[in-house]
PDB file of C-alpha atoms and ligand atoms in Angstrom:
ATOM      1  CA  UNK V   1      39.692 139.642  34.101  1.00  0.00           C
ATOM      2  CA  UNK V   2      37.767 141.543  31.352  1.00  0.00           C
ATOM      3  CA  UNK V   3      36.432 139.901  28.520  1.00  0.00           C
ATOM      4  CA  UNK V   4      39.394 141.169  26.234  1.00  0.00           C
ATOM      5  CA  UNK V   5      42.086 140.109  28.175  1.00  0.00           C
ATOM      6  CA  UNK V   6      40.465 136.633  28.777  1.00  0.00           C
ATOM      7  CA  UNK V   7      40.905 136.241  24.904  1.00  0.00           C
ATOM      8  CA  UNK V   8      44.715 137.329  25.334  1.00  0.00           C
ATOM      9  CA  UNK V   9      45.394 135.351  28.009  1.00  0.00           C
ATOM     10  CA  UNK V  10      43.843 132.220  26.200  1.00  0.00           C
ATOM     11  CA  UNK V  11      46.034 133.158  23.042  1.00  0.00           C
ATOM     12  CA  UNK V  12      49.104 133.462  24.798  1.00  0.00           C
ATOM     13  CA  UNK V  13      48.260 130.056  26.379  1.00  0.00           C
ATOM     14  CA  UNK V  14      47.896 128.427  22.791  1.00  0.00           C
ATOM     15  CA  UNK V  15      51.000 129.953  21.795  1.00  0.00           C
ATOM     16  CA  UNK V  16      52.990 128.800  24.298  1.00  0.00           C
ATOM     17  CA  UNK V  17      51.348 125.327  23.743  1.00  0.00           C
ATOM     18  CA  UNK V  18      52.363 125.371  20.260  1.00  0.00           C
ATOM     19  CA  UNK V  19      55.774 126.823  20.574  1.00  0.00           C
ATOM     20  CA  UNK V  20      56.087 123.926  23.343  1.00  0.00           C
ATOM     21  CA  UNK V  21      55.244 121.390  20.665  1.00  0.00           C
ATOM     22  CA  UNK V  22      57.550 122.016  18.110  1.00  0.00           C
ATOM     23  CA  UNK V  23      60.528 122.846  20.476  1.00  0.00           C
ATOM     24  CA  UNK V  24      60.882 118.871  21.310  1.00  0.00           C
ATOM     25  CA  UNK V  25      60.976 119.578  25.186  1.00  0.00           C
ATOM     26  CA  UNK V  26      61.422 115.677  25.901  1.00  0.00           C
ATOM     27  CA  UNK V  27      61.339 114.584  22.405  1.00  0.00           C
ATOM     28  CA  UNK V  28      63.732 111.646  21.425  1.00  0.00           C
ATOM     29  CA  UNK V  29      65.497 112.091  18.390  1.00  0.00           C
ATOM     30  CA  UNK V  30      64.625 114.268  15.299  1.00  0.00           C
ATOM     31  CA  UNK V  31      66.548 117.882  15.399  1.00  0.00           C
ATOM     32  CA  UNK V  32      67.945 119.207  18.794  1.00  0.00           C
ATOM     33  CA  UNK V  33      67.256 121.835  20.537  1.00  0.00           C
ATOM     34  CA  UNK V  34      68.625 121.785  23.765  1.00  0.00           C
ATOM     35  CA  UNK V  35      68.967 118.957  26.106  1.00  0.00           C
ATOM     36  CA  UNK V  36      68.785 118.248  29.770  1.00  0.00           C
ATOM     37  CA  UNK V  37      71.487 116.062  31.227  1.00  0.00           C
ATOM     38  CA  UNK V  38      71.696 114.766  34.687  1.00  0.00           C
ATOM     39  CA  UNK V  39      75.222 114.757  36.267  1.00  0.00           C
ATOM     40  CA  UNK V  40      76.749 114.619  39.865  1.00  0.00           C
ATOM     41  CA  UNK V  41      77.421 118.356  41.523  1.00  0.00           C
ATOM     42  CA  UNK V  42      79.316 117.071  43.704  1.00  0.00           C
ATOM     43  CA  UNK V  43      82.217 114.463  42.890  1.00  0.00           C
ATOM     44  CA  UNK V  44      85.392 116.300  41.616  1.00  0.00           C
ATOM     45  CA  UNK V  45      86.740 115.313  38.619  1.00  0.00           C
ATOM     46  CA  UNK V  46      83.792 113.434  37.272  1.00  0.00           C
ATOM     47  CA  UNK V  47      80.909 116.184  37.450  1.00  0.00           C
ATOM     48  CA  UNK V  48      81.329 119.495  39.990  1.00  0.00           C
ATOM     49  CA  UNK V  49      79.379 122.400  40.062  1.00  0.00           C
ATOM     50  CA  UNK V  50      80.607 124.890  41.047  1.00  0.00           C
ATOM     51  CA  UNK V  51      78.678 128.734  40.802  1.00  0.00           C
ATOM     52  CA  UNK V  52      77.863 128.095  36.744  1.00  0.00           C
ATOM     53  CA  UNK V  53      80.712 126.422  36.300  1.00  0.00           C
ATOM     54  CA  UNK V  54      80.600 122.627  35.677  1.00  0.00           C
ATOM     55  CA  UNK V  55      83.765 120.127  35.348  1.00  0.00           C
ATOM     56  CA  UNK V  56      84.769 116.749  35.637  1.00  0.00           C
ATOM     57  CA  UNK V  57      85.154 113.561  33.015  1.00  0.00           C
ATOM     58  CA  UNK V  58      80.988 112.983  32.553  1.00  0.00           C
ATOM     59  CA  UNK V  59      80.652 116.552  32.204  1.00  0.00           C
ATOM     60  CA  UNK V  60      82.881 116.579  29.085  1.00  0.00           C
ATOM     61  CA  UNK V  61      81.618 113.163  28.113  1.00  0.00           C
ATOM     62  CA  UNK V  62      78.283 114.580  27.957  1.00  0.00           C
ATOM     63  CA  UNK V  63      78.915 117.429  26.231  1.00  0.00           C
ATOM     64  CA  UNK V  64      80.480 115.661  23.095  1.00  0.00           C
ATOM     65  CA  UNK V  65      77.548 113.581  23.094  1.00  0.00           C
ATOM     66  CA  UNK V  66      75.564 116.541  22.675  1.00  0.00           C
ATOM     67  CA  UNK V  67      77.828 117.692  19.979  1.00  0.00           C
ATOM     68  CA  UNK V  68      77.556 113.756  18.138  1.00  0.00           C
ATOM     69  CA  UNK V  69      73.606 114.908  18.231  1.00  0.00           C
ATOM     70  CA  UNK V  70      73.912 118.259  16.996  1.00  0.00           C
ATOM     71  CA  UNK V  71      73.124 120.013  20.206  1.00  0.00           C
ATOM     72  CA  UNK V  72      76.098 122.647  21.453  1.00  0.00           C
ATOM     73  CA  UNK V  73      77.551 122.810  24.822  1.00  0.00           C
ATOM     74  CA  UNK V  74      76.021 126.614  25.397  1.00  0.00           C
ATOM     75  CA  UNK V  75      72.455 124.456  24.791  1.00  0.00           C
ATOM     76  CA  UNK V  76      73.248 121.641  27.491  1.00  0.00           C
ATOM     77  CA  UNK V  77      71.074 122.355  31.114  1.00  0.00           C
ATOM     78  CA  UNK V  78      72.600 120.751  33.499  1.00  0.00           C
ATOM     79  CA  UNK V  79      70.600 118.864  36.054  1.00  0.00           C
ATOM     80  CA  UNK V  80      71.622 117.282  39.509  1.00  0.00           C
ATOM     81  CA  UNK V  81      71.191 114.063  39.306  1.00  0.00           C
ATOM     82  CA  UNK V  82      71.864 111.878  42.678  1.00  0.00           C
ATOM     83  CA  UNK V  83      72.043 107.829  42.377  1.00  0.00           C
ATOM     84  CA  UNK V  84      68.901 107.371  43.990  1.00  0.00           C
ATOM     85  CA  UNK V  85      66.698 109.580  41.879  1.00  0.00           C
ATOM     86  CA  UNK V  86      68.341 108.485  38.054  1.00  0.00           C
ATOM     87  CA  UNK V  87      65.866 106.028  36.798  1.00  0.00           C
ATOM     88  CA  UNK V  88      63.320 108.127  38.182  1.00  0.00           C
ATOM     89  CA  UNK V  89      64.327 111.608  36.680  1.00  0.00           C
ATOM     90  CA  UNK V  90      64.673 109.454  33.109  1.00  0.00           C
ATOM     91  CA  UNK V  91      61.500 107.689  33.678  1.00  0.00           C
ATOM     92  CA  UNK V  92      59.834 111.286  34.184  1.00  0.00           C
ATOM     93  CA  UNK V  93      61.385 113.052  31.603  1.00  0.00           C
ATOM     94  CA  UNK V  94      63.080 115.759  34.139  1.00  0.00           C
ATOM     95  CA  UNK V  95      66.394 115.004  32.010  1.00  0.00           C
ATOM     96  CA  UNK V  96      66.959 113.337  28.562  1.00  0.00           C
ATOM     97  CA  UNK V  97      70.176 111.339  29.969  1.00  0.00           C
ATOM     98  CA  UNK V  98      72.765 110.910  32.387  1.00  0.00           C
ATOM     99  CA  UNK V  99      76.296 110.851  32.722  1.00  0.00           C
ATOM    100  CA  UNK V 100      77.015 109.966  36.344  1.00  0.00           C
ATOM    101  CA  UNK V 101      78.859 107.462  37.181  1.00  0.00           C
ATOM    102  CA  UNK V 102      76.492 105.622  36.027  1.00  0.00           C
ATOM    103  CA  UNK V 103      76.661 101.693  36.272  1.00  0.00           C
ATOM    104  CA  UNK V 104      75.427  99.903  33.931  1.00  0.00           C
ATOM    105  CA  UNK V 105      73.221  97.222  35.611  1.00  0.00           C
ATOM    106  CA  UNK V 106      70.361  93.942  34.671  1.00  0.00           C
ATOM    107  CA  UNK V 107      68.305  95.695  36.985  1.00  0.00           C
ATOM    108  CA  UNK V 108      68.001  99.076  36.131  1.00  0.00           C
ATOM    109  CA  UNK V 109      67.992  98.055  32.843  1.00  0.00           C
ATOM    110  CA  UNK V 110      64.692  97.337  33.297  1.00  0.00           C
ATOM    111  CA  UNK V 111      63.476 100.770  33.924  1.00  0.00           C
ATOM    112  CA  UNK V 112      65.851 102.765  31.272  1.00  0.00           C
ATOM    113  CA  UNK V 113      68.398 102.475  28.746  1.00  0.00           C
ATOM    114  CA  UNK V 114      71.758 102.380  28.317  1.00  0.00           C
ATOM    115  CA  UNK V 115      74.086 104.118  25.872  1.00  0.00           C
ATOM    116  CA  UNK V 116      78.110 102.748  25.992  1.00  0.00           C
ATOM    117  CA  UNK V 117      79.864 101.435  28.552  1.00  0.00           C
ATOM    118  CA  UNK V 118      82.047 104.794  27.640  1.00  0.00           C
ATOM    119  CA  UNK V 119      84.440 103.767  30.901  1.00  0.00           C
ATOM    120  CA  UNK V 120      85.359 100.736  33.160  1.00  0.00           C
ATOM    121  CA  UNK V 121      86.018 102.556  37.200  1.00  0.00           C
ATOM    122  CA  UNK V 122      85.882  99.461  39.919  1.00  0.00           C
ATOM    123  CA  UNK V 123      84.691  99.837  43.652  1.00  0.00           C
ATOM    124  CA  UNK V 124      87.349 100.863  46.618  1.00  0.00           C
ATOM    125  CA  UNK V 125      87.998 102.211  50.136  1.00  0.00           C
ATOM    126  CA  UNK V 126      88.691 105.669  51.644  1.00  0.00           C
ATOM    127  CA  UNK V 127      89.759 105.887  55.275  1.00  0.00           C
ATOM    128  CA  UNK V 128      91.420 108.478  57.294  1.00  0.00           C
ATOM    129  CA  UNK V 129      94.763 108.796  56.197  1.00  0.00           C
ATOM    130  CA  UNK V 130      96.043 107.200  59.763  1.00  0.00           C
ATOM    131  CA  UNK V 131      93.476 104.334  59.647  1.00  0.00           C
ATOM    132  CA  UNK V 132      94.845 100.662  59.500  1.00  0.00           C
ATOM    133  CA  UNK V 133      92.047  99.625  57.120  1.00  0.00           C
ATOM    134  CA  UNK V 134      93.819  97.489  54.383  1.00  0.00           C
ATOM    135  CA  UNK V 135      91.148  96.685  52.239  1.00  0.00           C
ATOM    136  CA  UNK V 136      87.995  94.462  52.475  1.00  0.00           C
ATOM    137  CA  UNK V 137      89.377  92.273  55.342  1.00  0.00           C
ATOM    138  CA  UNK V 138      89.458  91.656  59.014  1.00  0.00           C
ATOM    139  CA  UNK V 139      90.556  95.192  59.233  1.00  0.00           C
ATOM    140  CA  UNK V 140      86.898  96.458  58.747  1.00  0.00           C
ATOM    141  CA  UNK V 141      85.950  94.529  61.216  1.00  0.00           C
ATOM    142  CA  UNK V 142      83.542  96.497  63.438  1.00  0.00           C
ATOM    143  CA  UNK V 143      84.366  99.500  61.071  1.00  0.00           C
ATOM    144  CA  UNK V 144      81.452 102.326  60.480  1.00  0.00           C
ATOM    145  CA  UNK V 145      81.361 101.896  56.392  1.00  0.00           C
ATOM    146  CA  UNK V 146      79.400 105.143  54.476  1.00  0.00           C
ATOM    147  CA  UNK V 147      77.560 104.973  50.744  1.00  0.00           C
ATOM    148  CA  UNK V 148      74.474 105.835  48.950  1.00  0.00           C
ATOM    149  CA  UNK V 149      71.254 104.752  48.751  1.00  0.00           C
ATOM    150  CA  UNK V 150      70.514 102.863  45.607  1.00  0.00           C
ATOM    151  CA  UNK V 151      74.511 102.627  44.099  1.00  0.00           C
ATOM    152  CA  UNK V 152      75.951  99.430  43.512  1.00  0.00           C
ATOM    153  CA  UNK V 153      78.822 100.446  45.737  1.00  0.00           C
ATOM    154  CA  UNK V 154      76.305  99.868  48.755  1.00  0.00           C
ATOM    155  CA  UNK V 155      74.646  96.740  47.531  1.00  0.00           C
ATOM    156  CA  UNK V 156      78.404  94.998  46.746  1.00  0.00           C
ATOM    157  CA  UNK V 157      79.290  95.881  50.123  1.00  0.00           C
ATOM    158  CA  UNK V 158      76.667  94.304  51.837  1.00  0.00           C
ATOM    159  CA  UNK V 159      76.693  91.525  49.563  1.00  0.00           C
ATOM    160  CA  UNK V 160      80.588  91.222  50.465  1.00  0.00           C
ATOM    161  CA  UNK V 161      80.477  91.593  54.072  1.00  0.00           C
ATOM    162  CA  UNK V 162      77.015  90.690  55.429  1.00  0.00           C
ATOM    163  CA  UNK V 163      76.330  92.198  58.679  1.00  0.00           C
ATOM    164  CA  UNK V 164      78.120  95.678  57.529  1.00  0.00           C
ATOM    165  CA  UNK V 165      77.014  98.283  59.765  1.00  0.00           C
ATOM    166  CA  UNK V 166      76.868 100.678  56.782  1.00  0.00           C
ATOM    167  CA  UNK V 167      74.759 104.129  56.553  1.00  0.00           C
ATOM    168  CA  UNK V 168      73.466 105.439  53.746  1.00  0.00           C
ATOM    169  CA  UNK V 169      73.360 108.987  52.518  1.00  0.00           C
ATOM    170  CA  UNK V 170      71.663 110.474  49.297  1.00  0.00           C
ATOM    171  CA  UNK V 171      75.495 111.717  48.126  1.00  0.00           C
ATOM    172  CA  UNK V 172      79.588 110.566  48.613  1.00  0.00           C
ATOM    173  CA  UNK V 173      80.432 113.993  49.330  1.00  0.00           C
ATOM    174  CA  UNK V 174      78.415 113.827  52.541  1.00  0.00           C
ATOM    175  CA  UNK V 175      79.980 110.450  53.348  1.00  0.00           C
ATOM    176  CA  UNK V 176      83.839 112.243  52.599  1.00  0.00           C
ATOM    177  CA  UNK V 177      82.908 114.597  55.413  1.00  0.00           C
ATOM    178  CA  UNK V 178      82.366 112.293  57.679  1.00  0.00           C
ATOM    179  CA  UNK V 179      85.224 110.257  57.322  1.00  0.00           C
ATOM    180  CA  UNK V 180      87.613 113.431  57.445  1.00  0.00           C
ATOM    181  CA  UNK V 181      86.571 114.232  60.600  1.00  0.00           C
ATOM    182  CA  UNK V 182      86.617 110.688  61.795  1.00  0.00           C
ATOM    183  CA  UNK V 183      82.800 110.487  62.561  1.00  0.00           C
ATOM    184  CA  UNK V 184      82.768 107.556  59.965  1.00  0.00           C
ATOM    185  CA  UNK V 185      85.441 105.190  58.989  1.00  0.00           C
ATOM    186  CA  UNK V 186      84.883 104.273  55.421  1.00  0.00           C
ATOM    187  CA  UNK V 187      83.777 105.803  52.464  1.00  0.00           C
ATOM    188  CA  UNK V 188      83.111 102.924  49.884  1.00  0.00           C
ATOM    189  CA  UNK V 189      82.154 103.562  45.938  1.00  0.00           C
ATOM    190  CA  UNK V 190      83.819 103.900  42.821  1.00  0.00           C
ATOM    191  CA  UNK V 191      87.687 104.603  42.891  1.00  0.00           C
ATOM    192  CA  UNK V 192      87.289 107.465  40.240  1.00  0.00           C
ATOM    193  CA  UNK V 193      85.076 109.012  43.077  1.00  0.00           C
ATOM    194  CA  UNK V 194      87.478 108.181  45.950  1.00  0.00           C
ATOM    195  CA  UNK V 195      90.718 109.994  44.280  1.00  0.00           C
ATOM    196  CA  UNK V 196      88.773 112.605  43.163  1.00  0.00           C
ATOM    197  CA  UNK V 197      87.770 113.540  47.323  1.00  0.00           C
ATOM    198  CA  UNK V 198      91.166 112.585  48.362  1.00  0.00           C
ATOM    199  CA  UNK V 199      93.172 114.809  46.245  1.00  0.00           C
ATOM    200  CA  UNK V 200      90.347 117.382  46.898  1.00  0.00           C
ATOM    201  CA  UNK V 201      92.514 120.669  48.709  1.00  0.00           C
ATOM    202  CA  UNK V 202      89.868 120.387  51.804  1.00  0.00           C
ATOM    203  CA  UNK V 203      91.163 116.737  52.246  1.00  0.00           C
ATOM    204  CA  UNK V 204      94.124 116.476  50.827  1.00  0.00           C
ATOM    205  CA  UNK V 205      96.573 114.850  53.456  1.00  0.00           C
ATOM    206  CA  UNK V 206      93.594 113.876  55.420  1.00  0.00           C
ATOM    207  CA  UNK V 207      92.274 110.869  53.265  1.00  0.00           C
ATOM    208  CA  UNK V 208      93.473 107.663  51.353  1.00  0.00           C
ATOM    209  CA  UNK V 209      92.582 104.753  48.973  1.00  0.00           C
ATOM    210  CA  UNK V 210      92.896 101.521  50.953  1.00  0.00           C
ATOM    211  CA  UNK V 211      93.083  98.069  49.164  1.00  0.00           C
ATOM    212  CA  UNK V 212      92.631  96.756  45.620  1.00  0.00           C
ATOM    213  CA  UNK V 213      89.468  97.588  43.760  1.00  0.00           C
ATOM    214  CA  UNK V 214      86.718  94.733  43.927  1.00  0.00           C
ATOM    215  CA  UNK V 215      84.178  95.118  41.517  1.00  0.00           C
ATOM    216  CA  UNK V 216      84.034  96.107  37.515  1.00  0.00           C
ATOM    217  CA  UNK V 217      81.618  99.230  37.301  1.00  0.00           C
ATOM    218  CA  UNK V 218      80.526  99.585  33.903  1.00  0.00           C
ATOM    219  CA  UNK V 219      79.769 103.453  33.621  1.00  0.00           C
ATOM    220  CA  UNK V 220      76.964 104.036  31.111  1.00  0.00           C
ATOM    221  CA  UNK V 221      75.395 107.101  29.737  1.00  0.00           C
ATOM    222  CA  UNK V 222      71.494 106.733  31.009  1.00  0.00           C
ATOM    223  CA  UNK V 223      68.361 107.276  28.599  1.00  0.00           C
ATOM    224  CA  UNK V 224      64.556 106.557  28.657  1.00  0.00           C
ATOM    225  CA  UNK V 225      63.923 102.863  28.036  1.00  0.00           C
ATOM    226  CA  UNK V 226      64.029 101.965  24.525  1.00  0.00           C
ATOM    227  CA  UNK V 227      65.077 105.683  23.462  1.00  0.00           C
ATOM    228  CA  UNK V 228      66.002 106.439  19.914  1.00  0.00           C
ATOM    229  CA  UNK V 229      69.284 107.996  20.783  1.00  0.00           C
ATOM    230  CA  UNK V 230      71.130 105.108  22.062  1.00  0.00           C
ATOM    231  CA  UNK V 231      73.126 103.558  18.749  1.00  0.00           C
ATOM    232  CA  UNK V 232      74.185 107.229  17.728  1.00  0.00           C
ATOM    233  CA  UNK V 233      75.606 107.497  21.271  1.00  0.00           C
ATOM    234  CA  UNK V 234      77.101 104.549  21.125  1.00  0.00           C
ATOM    235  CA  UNK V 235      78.877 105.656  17.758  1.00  0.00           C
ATOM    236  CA  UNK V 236      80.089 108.315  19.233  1.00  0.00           C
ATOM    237  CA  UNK V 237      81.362 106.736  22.287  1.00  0.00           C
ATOM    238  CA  UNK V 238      83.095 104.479  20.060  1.00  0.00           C
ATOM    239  CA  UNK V 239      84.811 107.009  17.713  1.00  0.00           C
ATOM    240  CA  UNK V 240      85.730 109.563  21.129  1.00  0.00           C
ATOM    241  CA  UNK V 241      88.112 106.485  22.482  1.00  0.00           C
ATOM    242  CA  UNK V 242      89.148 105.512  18.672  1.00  0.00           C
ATOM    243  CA  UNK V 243      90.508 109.054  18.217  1.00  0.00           C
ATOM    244  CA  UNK V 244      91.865 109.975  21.495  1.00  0.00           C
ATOM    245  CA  UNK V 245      89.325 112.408  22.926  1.00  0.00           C
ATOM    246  CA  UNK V 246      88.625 110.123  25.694  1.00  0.00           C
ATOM    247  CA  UNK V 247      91.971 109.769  26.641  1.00  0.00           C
ATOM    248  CA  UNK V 248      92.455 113.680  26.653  1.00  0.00           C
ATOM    249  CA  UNK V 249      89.363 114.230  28.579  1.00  0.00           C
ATOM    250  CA  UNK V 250      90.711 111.507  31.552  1.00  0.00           C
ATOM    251  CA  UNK V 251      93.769 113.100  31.803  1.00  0.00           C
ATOM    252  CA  UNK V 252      92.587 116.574  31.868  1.00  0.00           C
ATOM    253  CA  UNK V 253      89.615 115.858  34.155  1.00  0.00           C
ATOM    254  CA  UNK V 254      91.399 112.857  36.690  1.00  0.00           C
ATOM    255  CA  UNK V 255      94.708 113.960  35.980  1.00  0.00           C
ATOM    256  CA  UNK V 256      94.726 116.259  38.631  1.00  0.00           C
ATOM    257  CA  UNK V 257      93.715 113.519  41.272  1.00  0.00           C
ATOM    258  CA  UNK V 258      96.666 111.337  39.820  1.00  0.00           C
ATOM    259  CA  UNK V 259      94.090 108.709  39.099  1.00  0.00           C
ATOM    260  CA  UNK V 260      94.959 105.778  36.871  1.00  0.00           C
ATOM    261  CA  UNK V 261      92.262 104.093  34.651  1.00  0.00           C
ATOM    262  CA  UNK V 262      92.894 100.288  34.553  1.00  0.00           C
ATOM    263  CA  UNK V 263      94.114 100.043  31.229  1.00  0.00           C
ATOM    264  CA  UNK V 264      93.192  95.982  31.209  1.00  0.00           C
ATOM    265  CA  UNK V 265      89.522  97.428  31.577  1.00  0.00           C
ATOM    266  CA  UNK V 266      89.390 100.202  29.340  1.00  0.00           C
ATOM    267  CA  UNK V 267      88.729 101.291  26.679  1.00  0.00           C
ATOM    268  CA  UNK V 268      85.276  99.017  26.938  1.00  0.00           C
ATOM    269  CA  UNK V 269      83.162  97.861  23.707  1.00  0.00           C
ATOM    270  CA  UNK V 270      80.206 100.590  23.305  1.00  0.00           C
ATOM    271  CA  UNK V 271      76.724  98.697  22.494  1.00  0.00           C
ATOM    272  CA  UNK V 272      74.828  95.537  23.902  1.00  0.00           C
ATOM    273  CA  UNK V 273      72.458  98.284  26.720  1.00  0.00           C
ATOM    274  CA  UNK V 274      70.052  99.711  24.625  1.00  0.00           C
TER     275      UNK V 274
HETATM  276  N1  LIG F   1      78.864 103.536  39.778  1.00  0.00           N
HETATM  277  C1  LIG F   1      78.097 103.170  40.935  1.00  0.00           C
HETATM  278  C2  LIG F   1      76.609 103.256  40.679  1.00  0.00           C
HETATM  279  O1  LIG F   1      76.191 103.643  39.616  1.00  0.00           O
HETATM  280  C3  LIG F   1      78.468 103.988  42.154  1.00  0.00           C
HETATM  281  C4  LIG F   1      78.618 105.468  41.900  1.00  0.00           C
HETATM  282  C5  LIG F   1      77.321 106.231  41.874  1.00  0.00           C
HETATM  283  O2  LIG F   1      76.438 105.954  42.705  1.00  0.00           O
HETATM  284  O3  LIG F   1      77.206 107.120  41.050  1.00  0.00           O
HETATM  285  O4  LIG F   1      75.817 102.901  41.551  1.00  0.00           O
END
């Protein structure tokens, strides 16, 4: 490189430094650019990508959030976010929250923050539409149960039946496979999740809830530990169930699956995770 375009290199580098600074990349709080939110690509009705196209209940969750901090939906980048990677793409700064399906738990509230409960989904079944699994009973006796890594849904499971033989993929939508074609017996997580796969057109006819639901899963909105954002969410979670954007948002988005909220549950009381 010459001499002269040494210098223009090194001034471009400064000015992208600079322009980096002031365009709060991971900054928390302050004016809004743009932000990066994790969701799930893959669970219909919650958060599905699909080409550019992204739907589902945290999908529109998120994107009022944005709106509550001044940040429009054309500004949102929308990351994948799997449940074994959230704390860790927080932790690094890869997204500035999550919406996905988050559960709000003690111990990953260690390692981030959380903003809500914004909705109360409990753990379930799905078995081949034919299978005589009733619920969590004798019938899964000797059953091959599917979850993911690092969910509560897996954890409860083998809290609830020790000895499980239960394998453990990085997503549900590779577990739904499975148990469609009968390689697997049981998909177990959230029953927001469940309904969304069974009423999915692949599987529709093919799959079905089993049982009562048999835990209380506290969805959250995820942020960097101690992160400035968390009250303002909260406000806004508060005032999207107070004035019947929540409500809208379920039906449109879970409608489809005929999914029922558990109206004992829900709406929660925003606050108490930051
Ligand atoms: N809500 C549960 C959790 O956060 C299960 C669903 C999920 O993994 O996203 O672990």
């Amino acid at each position: 490189m010459s001499k002269t375009n040494l210098r223009i290199a090194a001034i471009a580098a400064i000015g992208a430094l600079a322009l980096s600074a002031c365009g709060n990349g991971g900054g928390d709080g302050g004016s809004e650019d743009g932000l990066k939110i994790g969701i799930k690509f893959d669970q219909p009705g919650l958060g599905l990508k699909d080409g550019n196209n992204y739907t589902g209940m945290d999908v529109e969750v998120a994107k009022k959030v944005a709106e509550g901090l001044g940040v429009s939906a054309d500004k949102i980048t929308w990351v994948q976010a799997p449940s074994p990677q959230r704390e860790q793409l927080l932790k690094t700064g890869q997204v500035d929250m999550i919406v996905a399906t988050y559960s709000i738990t003690d111990k990953r509230k260690e390692e981030v923050s959380f903003a809500g409960p914004y909705f109360v989904a409990g753990q379930s079944l799905l078995v081949g539409a034919d299978s005589d699994i009733t619920g969590l009973d004798d019938s899964l006796d000797g059953k091959l149960v599917c979850s993911v890594a690092g969910s509560t849904s897996a954890q409860k499971i083998k809290d609830e039946i020790p000895g499980v033989e239960l394998q453990e993929y990085n997503t549900y939508s590779e577990c739904a496979t499975q148990v469609a074609n009968g390689t697997l017996d049981v998909l177990t997580t959230d029953d927001t999740i469940l309904a969304g796969y069974a009423a999915q057109d692949a599987y529709k006819g093919k799959l079905k809830l089993a049982g009562d639901t048999f835990s209380e899963e506290l969805y959250g909105i995820g942020l960097p530990k101690g992160s400035d954002r968390c009250e303002k969410i909260n406000e806004v979670v508060t005032k999207m169930w107070e004035d019947g954007s929540m409500e809208k948002i379920i039906g449109d988005t879970l409608g489809p699956a005929e999914f029922q909220y558990n109206q004992e549950l829900n709406p929660p009381t925003a606050g108490g995770n930051c």
